[in-house]
Coordinates of C-alpha atoms in Angstrom, one line a residue:
M11 CA 2.1 37.0 12.0
K12 CA 0.1 34.8 14.3
L13 CA 0.3 31.1 13.5
S14 CA -2.6 28.7 14.5
Y15 CA -1.3 25.3 15.5
H16 CA -4.8 23.9 15.2
T17 CA -5.7 21.2 12.7
G18 CA -9.1 20.8 11.1
K19 CA -11.0 20.6 7.8
E20 CA -11.6 23.5 5.5
N21 CA -15.2 23.8 6.7
G22 CA -14.0 24.2 10.3
S23 CA -15.0 20.8 11.6
P24 CA -12.6 19.0 13.9
A25 CA -10.0 16.6 12.7
M26 CA -7.6 14.0 14.2
C27 CA -3.9 14.8 14.5
L28 CA -1.6 12.3 12.9
C29 CA -0.6 11.2 16.5
N30 CA -4.1 9.7 16.6
K31 CA -4.5 11.0 20.2
Y32 CA -5.8 14.6 19.9
I33 CA -8.7 16.2 18.1
C34 CA -8.6 19.9 17.5
P35 CA -11.8 21.3 19.1
H36 CA -11.6 24.7 17.4
K37 CA -13.5 25.7 14.3
G38 CA -12.5 28.2 11.7
Y39 CA -8.9 27.2 11.4
F40 CA -7.3 24.4 9.5
L41 CA -3.7 23.5 9.0
L42 CA -2.5 21.6 6.0
A43 CA 0.1 19.9 8.2
P44 CA -2.2 17.7 10.4
F45 CA -0.4 18.1 13.7
C46 CA -1.9 19.2 17.0
K47 CA -0.6 21.8 19.4
V48 CA 0.2 19.2 22.0
C49 CA 2.5 17.4 19.6
Y50 CA 4.1 20.6 18.6
N51 CA 4.8 21.7 22.1
A52 CA 6.2 18.3 23.0
G53 CA 8.7 18.7 20.2
K54 CA 7.5 15.7 18.3
V55 CA 6.9 17.7 15.2
F56 CA 7.9 21.2 14.1
I57 CA 5.0 22.9 12.3
N58 CA 5.9 25.4 9.7
S59 CA 3.2 25.4 7.2
Y60 CA 0.5 27.1 5.2
Y61 CA -2.6 28.0 7.2
H62 CA -5.9 29.6 6.7
K63 CA -8.2 31.6 8.8
A64 CA -11.6 31.1 7.3
G65 CA -12.1 33.6 4.4
K66 CA -8.4 34.9 4.5
E67 CA -5.5 34.3 2.2
S68 CA -2.9 31.7 3.1
E69 CA 0.6 32.8 4.2
T70 CA 3.8 30.9 3.8
M71 CA 6.2 29.9 6.6
E72 CA 9.4 27.8 6.5
L73 CA 9.0 24.1 6.0
S74 CA 11.2 22.0 8.3
Y75 CA 12.5 18.4 8.1
Q76 CA 12.6 15.5 10.6
S77 CA 14.1 12.0 10.7
T78 CA 11.9 9.0 9.9
R79 CA 13.3 7.5 13.1
G80 CA 12.6 10.4 15.4
G81 CA 16.2 11.5 16.3
E82 CA 16.1 14.9 14.6
A83 CA 13.5 17.5 13.9
G84 CA 13.3 21.2 13.1
V85 CA 16.0 20.8 10.4
T86 CA 16.0 23.3 7.6
A87 CA 16.1 22.1 3.9
S88 CA 19.6 23.3 3.5
Q89 CA 20.7 21.5 6.6
A90 CA 19.0 18.3 5.5
I91 CA 20.8 18.5 2.2
L92 CA 24.1 19.0 3.8
K93 CA 23.6 16.1 6.3
G94 CA 22.3 13.7 3.7
L95 CA 21.3 11.1 6.3
A96 CA 19.9 11.9 9.8
A97 CA 22.2 11.2 12.8
D98 CA 20.0 8.3 13.9
G99 CA 20.3 6.6 10.5
G100 CA 16.8 7.8 9.4
L101 CA 15.9 9.7 6.3
F102 CA 14.8 13.3 6.3
M103 CA 11.2 14.0 5.6
P104 CA 9.3 17.3 5.3
C105 CA 6.9 17.9 8.3
F106 CA 4.2 17.9 5.6
I107 CA 3.9 17.6 1.8
P108 CA 2.9 21.0 0.4
K109 CA 0.3 21.5 -2.2
L110 CA 1.0 23.0 -5.6
D111 CA 0.1 26.7 -5.6
K112 CA -0.2 26.9 -9.4
T113 CA -3.0 25.5 -11.5
M114 CA -2.2 22.8 -14.1
K115 CA -3.2 25.3 -16.8
E116 CA -0.6 27.8 -15.4
L117 CA 2.1 25.0 -15.2
S118 CA 1.3 23.9 -18.8
L119 CA 2.6 27.2 -20.1
M120 CA 5.9 27.0 -18.2
T121 CA 9.4 25.8 -19.3
Y122 CA 11.1 23.0 -17.4
Q123 CA 13.2 25.6 -15.4
E124 CA 10.1 27.5 -14.5
T125 CA 8.3 24.4 -13.4
A126 CA 11.3 23.4 -11.3
Y127 CA 11.1 26.6 -9.4
E128 CA 7.4 26.4 -8.7
V129 CA 7.8 22.8 -7.3
M130 CA 11.1 23.2 -5.5
K131 CA 10.3 26.5 -3.8
L132 CA 7.6 24.7 -1.8
F133 CA 10.2 22.3 -0.2
L134 CA 13.4 24.3 -0.1
T135 CA 11.9 27.2 1.8
D136 CA 15.1 28.5 3.4
Y137 CA 16.6 29.1 -0.1
S138 CA 15.9 32.6 -1.3
E139 CA 14.2 33.1 -4.7
A140 CA 17.5 34.3 -6.2
E141 CA 19.5 31.4 -4.7
L142 CA 17.0 28.7 -6.0
K143 CA 16.6 30.2 -9.4
S144 CA 20.4 30.4 -9.8
C145 CA 20.8 26.8 -8.9
I146 CA 18.1 25.8 -11.4
E147 CA 19.6 27.9 -14.2
R148 CA 23.0 26.4 -13.7
A149 CA 21.7 22.9 -13.6
Y150 CA 19.3 22.7 -16.5
D151 CA 21.3 24.3 -19.3
S152 CA 23.2 23.2 -22.3
K153 CA 24.4 20.0 -20.5
F154 CA 21.1 18.6 -21.7
D155 CA 20.8 17.9 -25.4
T156 CA 17.2 19.2 -25.7
E157 CA 15.6 22.5 -24.5
E158 CA 12.7 20.4 -23.2
I159 CA 15.1 18.8 -20.7
A160 CA 12.6 15.8 -20.2
P161 CA 10.6 15.3 -23.5
L162 CA 7.7 12.9 -23.8
S163 CA 7.5 10.4 -26.7
K164 CA 4.3 8.5 -27.5
A165 CA 4.7 4.9 -28.5
D166 CA 2.3 2.0 -28.5
G167 CA -0.3 3.9 -26.6
A168 CA 2.0 5.0 -23.7
Y169 CA 3.9 8.2 -23.1
Y170 CA 7.6 7.6 -22.4
L171 CA 9.1 10.3 -20.2
E172 CA 12.7 10.5 -21.5
L173 CA 14.9 11.3 -18.5
Y174 CA 18.2 10.5 -20.2
H175 CA 19.1 13.7 -22.1
G176 CA 21.6 14.9 -19.6
S177 CA 25.4 14.6 -19.6
T178 CA 25.6 11.0 -18.4
I179 CA 22.5 9.8 -20.3
A180 CA 20.6 8.5 -17.3
F181 CA 17.7 9.9 -15.2
K182 CA 20.1 10.5 -12.3
D183 CA 21.2 13.7 -14.2
M184 CA 17.8 15.2 -13.5
A185 CA 18.6 15.6 -9.8
L186 CA 22.4 15.4 -9.7
S187 CA 22.8 18.3 -12.1
I188 CA 21.3 20.5 -9.4
L189 CA 22.5 18.8 -6.2
P190 CA 26.0 20.3 -6.3
H191 CA 24.6 23.8 -6.6
L192 CA 22.1 23.2 -3.8
M193 CA 24.8 21.8 -1.6
T194 CA 27.4 24.6 -2.1
T195 CA 24.7 27.2 -1.6
A196 CA 23.6 25.3 1.6
A197 CA 27.3 25.3 2.8
K198 CA 27.5 29.1 2.5
K199 CA 24.1 29.5 4.2
N200 CA 25.2 27.4 7.1
Q201 CA 28.7 28.8 7.4
V202 CA 30.3 25.4 6.8
K203 CA 34.1 25.6 7.1
N204 CA 34.9 21.9 6.5
K205 CA 35.4 20.3 3.2
I206 CA 32.3 18.3 2.3
V207 CA 32.9 14.7 1.3
I208 CA 30.2 13.2 -0.8
L209 CA 30.0 9.5 -0.1
T210 CA 27.9 7.5 -2.5
A211 CA 27.0 3.9 -3.4
T212 CA 25.9 3.3 -6.9
S213 CA 24.3 0.5 -9.0
G214 CA 25.8 2.2 -12.0
D215 CA 24.1 5.5 -12.9
T216 CA 24.3 7.6 -9.7
G217 CA 28.0 7.2 -9.5
K218 CA 28.8 8.8 -12.8
A219 CA 26.2 11.5 -12.5
A220 CA 27.4 12.4 -9.1
M221 CA 31.0 12.5 -10.1
A222 CA 30.2 14.6 -13.1
G223 CA 28.2 17.0 -11.0
F224 CA 30.8 17.4 -8.3
A225 CA 34.0 17.2 -10.4
D226 CA 36.3 20.1 -9.3
V227 CA 33.5 21.8 -7.3
E228 CA 35.4 23.9 -4.7
G229 CA 35.1 22.7 -1.1
T230 CA 34.1 19.1 -2.0
D231 CA 35.5 15.6 -2.6
I232 CA 33.4 12.8 -4.0
I233 CA 33.9 9.1 -3.3
V234 CA 31.9 6.5 -5.2
F235 CA 31.6 2.7 -4.5
Y236 CA 30.2 0.4 -7.1
P237 CA 29.8 -3.4 -7.4
K238 CA 32.6 -4.7 -9.6
D239 CA 30.5 -7.1 -11.6
G240 CA 27.2 -5.4 -11.1
V241 CA 27.2 -2.6 -13.7
S242 CA 27.3 -2.4 -17.5
R243 CA 30.7 -1.9 -19.3
V244 CA 29.6 1.6 -20.4
Q245 CA 28.6 2.5 -16.9
E246 CA 32.0 1.3 -15.6
L247 CA 33.9 3.2 -18.2
Q248 CA 32.0 6.4 -17.5
M249 CA 33.1 6.2 -13.8
V250 CA 36.7 5.0 -14.1
T251 CA 37.5 7.7 -16.8
Q252 CA 35.9 10.6 -14.9
K253 CA 38.1 13.6 -14.7
G254 CA 38.4 15.9 -11.6
D255 CA 41.1 16.1 -8.9
N256 CA 38.4 15.6 -6.2
T257 CA 36.8 12.5 -7.7
H258 CA 37.5 9.0 -6.4
V259 CA 35.9 5.7 -7.2
A260 CA 36.3 2.1 -6.0
A261 CA 34.9 -1.2 -7.2
I262 CA 33.9 -3.4 -4.3
H263 CA 33.9 -7.1 -4.3
G264 CA 30.1 -7.6 -3.6
N265 CA 26.8 -6.4 -4.9
F266 CA 25.0 -3.0 -4.6
D267 CA 23.4 -3.8 -1.3
D268 CA 26.8 -4.5 0.1
A269 CA 28.0 -1.1 -1.2
Q270 CA 24.9 0.7 0.1
T271 CA 25.1 -1.0 3.5
G272 CA 28.8 -0.1 3.8
V273 CA 28.0 3.6 3.1
K274 CA 25.3 3.7 5.7
K275 CA 27.6 2.1 8.3
I276 CA 30.1 4.8 7.6
F277 CA 27.5 7.5 8.0
G278 CA 26.4 5.9 11.3
D279 CA 30.0 5.7 12.7
K280 CA 30.2 8.6 15.1
E281 CA 33.9 7.9 16.0
F282 CA 34.7 8.1 12.3
A283 CA 32.8 11.3 12.0
D284 CA 34.8 12.8 14.8
F285 CA 38.0 11.5 13.1
L286 CA 37.0 13.3 9.9
E287 CA 36.0 16.4 11.7
K288 CA 39.5 16.8 13.2
K289 CA 40.9 16.5 9.7
G290 CA 38.5 19.2 8.4
Y291 CA 36.0 16.9 6.6
Q292 CA 32.3 16.2 7.0
L293 CA 30.2 13.6 5.1
S294 CA 27.2 14.1 2.9
S295 CA 25.4 11.9 0.4
A296 CA 24.5 12.1 -3.3
N297 CA 22.3 9.0 -3.1
S298 CA 18.5 9.3 -3.3
I299 CA 18.5 9.1 0.5
N300 CA 19.4 12.8 0.3
I301 CA 16.2 15.0 0.2
G302 CA 18.2 17.2 -2.3
R303 CA 17.9 14.3 -4.7
L304 CA 14.3 13.5 -4.1
V305 CA 12.8 17.0 -4.5
P306 CA 14.2 17.7 -8.0
Q307 CA 12.7 14.4 -9.1
I308 CA 9.2 15.5 -8.3
V309 CA 9.6 18.2 -10.9
Y310 CA 9.6 16.0 -14.0
Y311 CA 6.3 14.3 -13.1
V312 CA 4.6 17.7 -12.7
Y313 CA 6.2 18.8 -16.0
A314 CA 5.1 15.6 -17.8
Y315 CA 1.5 16.1 -16.8
A316 CA 1.7 19.8 -17.8
K317 CA 3.1 18.9 -21.2
L318 CA 0.3 16.3 -21.8
L319 CA -2.2 19.0 -21.0
S320 CA -0.6 21.6 -23.2
G321 CA -0.4 19.1 -26.1
G322 CA -4.0 18.2 -25.8
E323 CA -3.4 14.6 -24.9
I324 CA -5.3 14.9 -21.6
A325 CA -8.0 17.2 -20.2
D326 CA -7.3 19.4 -17.2
G327 CA -7.8 17.3 -14.1
E328 CA -7.8 14.0 -16.0
Q329 CA -6.0 11.3 -14.0
I330 CA -3.0 9.5 -15.4
N331 CA -1.1 6.4 -14.3
V332 CA 2.7 6.4 -13.8
T333 CA 4.9 3.4 -14.3
V334 CA 8.4 3.5 -12.9
P335 CA 11.2 0.9 -13.1
T336 CA 12.2 0.7 -9.5
G337 CA 15.2 -0.4 -7.4
N338 CA 15.9 2.0 -4.5
F339 CA 12.3 3.4 -4.6
G340 CA 13.4 7.1 -4.9
N341 CA 12.0 7.7 -8.4
I342 CA 8.6 6.3 -7.8
L343 CA 8.5 8.0 -4.4
A344 CA 9.0 11.3 -6.2
A345 CA 5.9 10.5 -8.3
Y346 CA 4.0 9.7 -5.0
F347 CA 5.0 13.1 -3.6
A348 CA 3.7 14.7 -6.8
K349 CA 0.4 13.0 -6.3
Q350 CA 0.2 14.2 -2.7
M351 CA 0.9 17.7 -4.0
G352 CA -2.2 17.6 -6.1
L353 CA -1.0 16.1 -9.4
P354 CA -3.9 14.0 -10.8
I355 CA -2.2 10.6 -10.6
K356 CA -4.4 7.5 -10.2
T357 CA -2.1 4.6 -9.8
L358 CA 1.7 4.3 -9.3
I359 CA 2.8 1.1 -10.9
C360 CA 6.1 -0.1 -9.4
A361 CA 8.0 -2.2 -11.9
S362 CA 10.6 -4.8 -10.7
N363 CA 12.9 -7.2 -12.4
D364 CA 13.9 -10.6 -11.2
N365 CA 14.8 -9.1 -7.9
K366 CA 11.2 -8.6 -7.1
V367 CA 11.4 -7.8 -3.4
L368 CA 9.1 -4.7 -3.9
F369 CA 6.5 -6.6 -5.9
D370 CA 6.3 -9.2 -3.1
F371 CA 6.0 -6.5 -0.5
F372 CA 3.0 -4.8 -2.2
Q373 CA 1.4 -8.2 -2.6
S374 CA 1.9 -9.5 0.9
G375 CA 2.8 -6.6 3.2
T376 CA 6.0 -8.4 4.1
Y377 CA 9.4 -7.0 3.0
D378 CA 11.9 -9.8 2.9
R379 CA 15.5 -9.3 1.6
N380 CA 16.4 -12.9 2.6
R381 CA 16.6 -14.2 -1.0
D382 CA 19.1 -14.8 -3.7
F383 CA 20.6 -11.7 -5.4
I384 CA 20.1 -12.0 -9.1
L385 CA 22.3 -10.2 -11.7
T386 CA 20.2 -9.0 -14.6
S387 CA 20.4 -6.8 -17.7
S388 CA 18.8 -4.0 -15.7
P389 CA 21.5 -3.6 -13.0
S390 CA 20.2 -0.3 -11.5
M391 CA 17.2 -2.3 -10.3
D392 CA 19.3 -5.2 -8.9
I393 CA 18.6 -4.2 -5.3
L394 CA 17.2 -6.0 -2.3
I395 CA 17.3 -3.2 0.2
S396 CA 15.2 -0.3 -1.2
S397 CA 16.3 2.5 1.0
N398 CA 13.6 5.1 0.1
L399 CA 10.8 2.7 1.0
E400 CA 11.5 3.8 4.5
R401 CA 9.9 7.2 3.7
L402 CA 6.7 5.5 2.5
I403 CA 6.8 3.3 5.6
Y404 CA 7.1 6.4 7.8
L405 CA 4.1 8.1 6.1
S406 CA 2.0 4.9 6.3
T407 CA 2.5 4.8 10.1
G408 CA 1.0 8.2 10.4
C409 CA 4.5 9.7 10.8
D410 CA 5.1 7.6 13.9
A411 CA 8.9 7.7 14.0
S412 CA 9.1 5.0 16.7
A413 CA 7.1 2.6 14.7
S414 CA 9.1 3.3 11.6
A415 CA 12.4 2.9 13.5
A416 CA 11.2 -0.4 14.9
L417 CA 10.5 -1.8 11.4
M418 CA 13.9 -0.6 10.2
K419 CA 15.5 -2.3 13.1
E420 CA 13.8 -5.6 12.2
L421 CA 15.0 -5.2 8.6
S422 CA 18.6 -4.7 9.9
E423 CA 18.5 -7.6 12.4
K424 CA 16.3 -10.2 10.7
G425 CA 16.2 -9.0 7.1
S426 CA 12.5 -8.6 7.0
Y427 CA 9.5 -6.9 8.5
T428 CA 5.7 -7.0 8.1
V429 CA 3.5 -3.9 8.0
T430 CA 0.0 -3.7 9.5
E431 CA -3.2 -3.9 7.4
E432 CA -3.9 -0.2 8.3
M433 CA -0.5 0.7 6.8
R434 CA -1.2 -1.3 3.7
K435 CA -4.4 0.6 3.2
K436 CA -2.4 3.8 3.1
M437 CA -0.3 2.3 0.2
E438 CA -3.3 1.5 -2.0
D439 CA -2.1 4.1 -4.6
F440 CA 0.6 1.6 -5.5
A441 CA 0.4 -1.5 -7.7
G442 CA 3.3 -3.9 -8.2
G443 CA 4.5 -5.9 -11.1
F444 CA 7.6 -7.6 -12.4
A445 CA 9.2 -8.8 -15.6
L446 CA 11.8 -11.5 -15.9
E447 CA 14.7 -11.3 -18.4
E448 CA 13.1 -13.0 -21.4
E449 CA 10.0 -10.9 -21.1
N450 CA 12.1 -7.7 -20.9
K451 CA 14.0 -8.7 -24.1
S452 CA 10.8 -9.5 -26.0
T453 CA 9.2 -6.2 -24.9
I454 CA 12.2 -4.2 -26.2
K455 CA 12.2 -6.1 -29.5
D456 CA 8.4 -6.0 -30.0
L457 CA 8.2 -2.3 -29.3
F458 CA 11.1 -1.6 -31.7
D459 CA 9.9 -3.9 -34.5
R460 CA 6.4 -2.4 -34.4
T461 CA 7.1 1.3 -33.8
G462 CA 10.8 1.9 -34.3
Y463 CA 11.0 3.3 -30.8
L464 CA 14.0 1.9 -28.9
I465 CA 14.2 1.7 -25.1
D466 CA 16.8 0.5 -22.6
T467 CA 16.6 -2.6 -20.4
H468 CA 15.2 -0.8 -17.3
T469 CA 12.5 0.9 -19.4
G470 CA 11.9 -2.5 -20.9
V471 CA 10.9 -3.8 -17.5
A472 CA 8.6 -0.9 -16.9
S473 CA 7.0 -1.3 -20.4
A474 CA 6.4 -5.0 -19.8
V475 CA 4.9 -4.4 -16.4
Y476 CA 2.7 -1.6 -17.8
H477 CA 1.3 -3.9 -20.5
N478 CA 0.7 -6.8 -18.0
Y479 CA -1.0 -4.4 -15.6
K480 CA -3.3 -3.0 -18.3
E481 CA -4.2 -6.5 -19.6
T482 CA -4.8 -7.9 -16.1
T483 CA -6.8 -5.0 -14.7
G484 CA -8.5 -3.6 -17.8
D485 CA -7.3 -0.1 -16.7
D486 CA -7.1 2.0 -19.8
T487 CA -5.9 5.2 -17.9
K488 CA -3.4 7.1 -20.0
T489 CA 0.1 6.2 -18.7
V490 CA 3.4 7.9 -18.4
I491 CA 6.4 5.4 -18.3
A492 CA 9.6 6.7 -16.8
S493 CA 12.3 6.0 -19.4
T494 CA 15.4 6.1 -17.2
A495 CA 18.4 5.6 -19.5
S496 CA 19.6 5.8 -23.0
P497 CA 19.7 2.5 -24.9
Y498 CA 23.4 3.1 -25.4
K499 CA 24.1 2.8 -21.7
F500 CA 23.2 -0.9 -22.0
S501 CA 24.0 -1.3 -25.7
R502 CA 24.9 -5.0 -25.6
N503 CA 21.8 -6.1 -23.8
V504 CA 19.6 -3.9 -26.0
L505 CA 21.2 -5.1 -29.3
E506 CA 20.9 -8.8 -28.1
A507 CA 17.2 -8.2 -27.3
I508 CA 16.7 -7.1 -30.9
E509 CA 19.1 -9.4 -32.8
G510 CA 20.1 -12.2 -30.5
K511 CA 23.5 -13.2 -29.1
Q512 CA 26.4 -11.0 -30.2
E513 CA 29.8 -12.7 -30.4
T514 CA 32.1 -9.7 -30.3
K515 CA 33.5 -8.6 -26.9
D516 CA 34.3 -5.1 -28.2
E517 CA 31.8 -2.8 -26.6
F518 CA 32.2 -0.1 -29.2
Q519 CA 31.6 -2.5 -32.1
I520 CA 28.3 -3.2 -30.4
I521 CA 27.6 0.5 -30.0
D522 CA 28.3 1.2 -33.6
H523 CA 26.2 -1.7 -34.8
L524 CA 23.3 -0.6 -32.6
A525 CA 23.6 2.9 -34.1
G526 CA 23.3 1.4 -37.6
V527 CA 20.3 -0.8 -36.7
S528 CA 18.4 1.9 -34.8
G529 CA 19.4 5.1 -36.7
I530 CA 19.8 6.8 -33.3
V531 CA 22.8 9.1 -33.0
I532 CA 25.4 7.9 -30.5
P533 CA 25.3 10.3 -27.5
Q534 CA 28.4 12.4 -26.8
A535 CA 28.6 10.8 -23.4
V536 CA 29.4 7.5 -25.1
E537 CA 31.7 8.9 -27.8
E538 CA 33.9 10.6 -25.2
I539 CA 34.8 7.4 -23.4
R540 CA 36.0 5.6 -26.5
T541 CA 39.6 6.9 -26.0
A542 CA 39.4 8.4 -22.5
P543 CA 42.2 7.1 -20.3
V544 CA 41.3 5.1 -17.2
R545 CA 42.0 7.3 -14.1
H546 CA 40.6 5.2 -11.3
N547 CA 41.5 1.5 -10.6
T548 CA 40.9 1.0 -6.9
E549 CA 39.2 -2.2 -5.7
C550 CA 38.4 -3.3 -2.2
D551 CA 36.3 -5.7 -0.2
A552 CA 33.0 -4.5 1.2
D553 CA 34.4 -4.5 4.8
Q554 CA 37.3 -2.3 3.7
M555 CA 35.3 0.7 2.5
K556 CA 36.1 2.9 5.5
E557 CA 39.8 2.3 5.0
A558 CA 39.4 3.2 1.3
V559 CA 37.8 6.5 2.3
I560 CA 40.7 7.3 4.5
Q561 CA 43.2 6.4 1.8
F562 CA 41.4 8.6 -0.8
L563 CA 41.3 11.6 1.6
D564 CA 44.9 11.2 2.5

């Protein structure tokens, strides 16, 4: 098959390459990945794409990945999943974002598993159909308490996308149920002989979901770091009681940003990587910096739109808004990818809590983490360094890795950076909003009192921001709100939002009382930690994380 490297528009007129230097002079060809032959030959990008010759069917070639900071390119999907983080500290990005090749009507007739295949096959092109379908079937099975996997519930005029029906009752299950299968398949495909060590920082939910997914998976160890006083009691119990001879968890004396920074430093330590290599280990990540986490998250936004269509709630092609409670920026970035794939999304509403670094960024164009870190009732959003934002920055520079790397260097050295007006224009799909603690509580109570629908504290932030956005802008576009955790994961805060201060310190008395008030059955994930023994009790300072890794592996 002959591949044209030219770029242009469908009508054959010339178009500018993303390098902003070269215009394709040829007519009749157009490439969905907008890169010129000069860039391709220079090794700046690796073009494996869909292409058309005017009047002919498109053909598929392998999609490759490259670092947001320019140090790696031509990496396959399976290699990117195994690596987790690029060698230069950047995040892996596909050389282009593919378009959906099924119509919304076709997708509206599909199950979650079928939708997952149609989305993920476009990104994970070096996985065979059989391999990918096997991963999907093993991930989205009876571990979820509903066959829908991610059902929609309509309440107070919005559609809540319930992403907490997996084994750890949080949205992280949606990707971490499949990541172990993607990773072990990748290891076989790439003839990996070393044991893979999954190294992860968590603000509460990723840790348990990753540990549950990788527990006793052959050829892997998993090590999780969480902030000692920065997670809910249920989140902590879920982690410290986790079974599995290959599971390890440590509470650090610090916040989530300390944990995440520590993990990134370990990944960037080449001497440590050599040390582990000699012992037969190699590192990978289960955080949302891993492209194997991001791609599965795209699926549920496509599925949600398809279910709205099949249920007659929207017309084919009708635009929707999406509101996402946001910390590390991975979940809302997945929705942005879905929009770029052709999903009719109008506005992506980024909801922040008191740690409103993202709201301020979208308002001003300056990202500044130099501020007080505030502990809130929505701890998974208590983040001042939103790692996945780097991927949006990279896209907004026109995929200029050097520009992206320079901004990330500023963030590392000064704690802040400012994007250009041209970059801000490329982010106009996003709107920012925030809700403080009292507003979050009142939103949870008001929604429950009026409709009987109960949401957790992260979804409470998203719901409050959605209502504020609607009132401020007058935008009545139908809206999907990502509901990211079961109310029982943050039972004390949810119950106090409804009834006020609770005197008892017994977490399970709170849970039982919440069940009586709400009429919602206590999830099995909560029931099983009532009497589960504590298996992990390691604590360390943030600057001792590397030593903790060595101790765990020894």
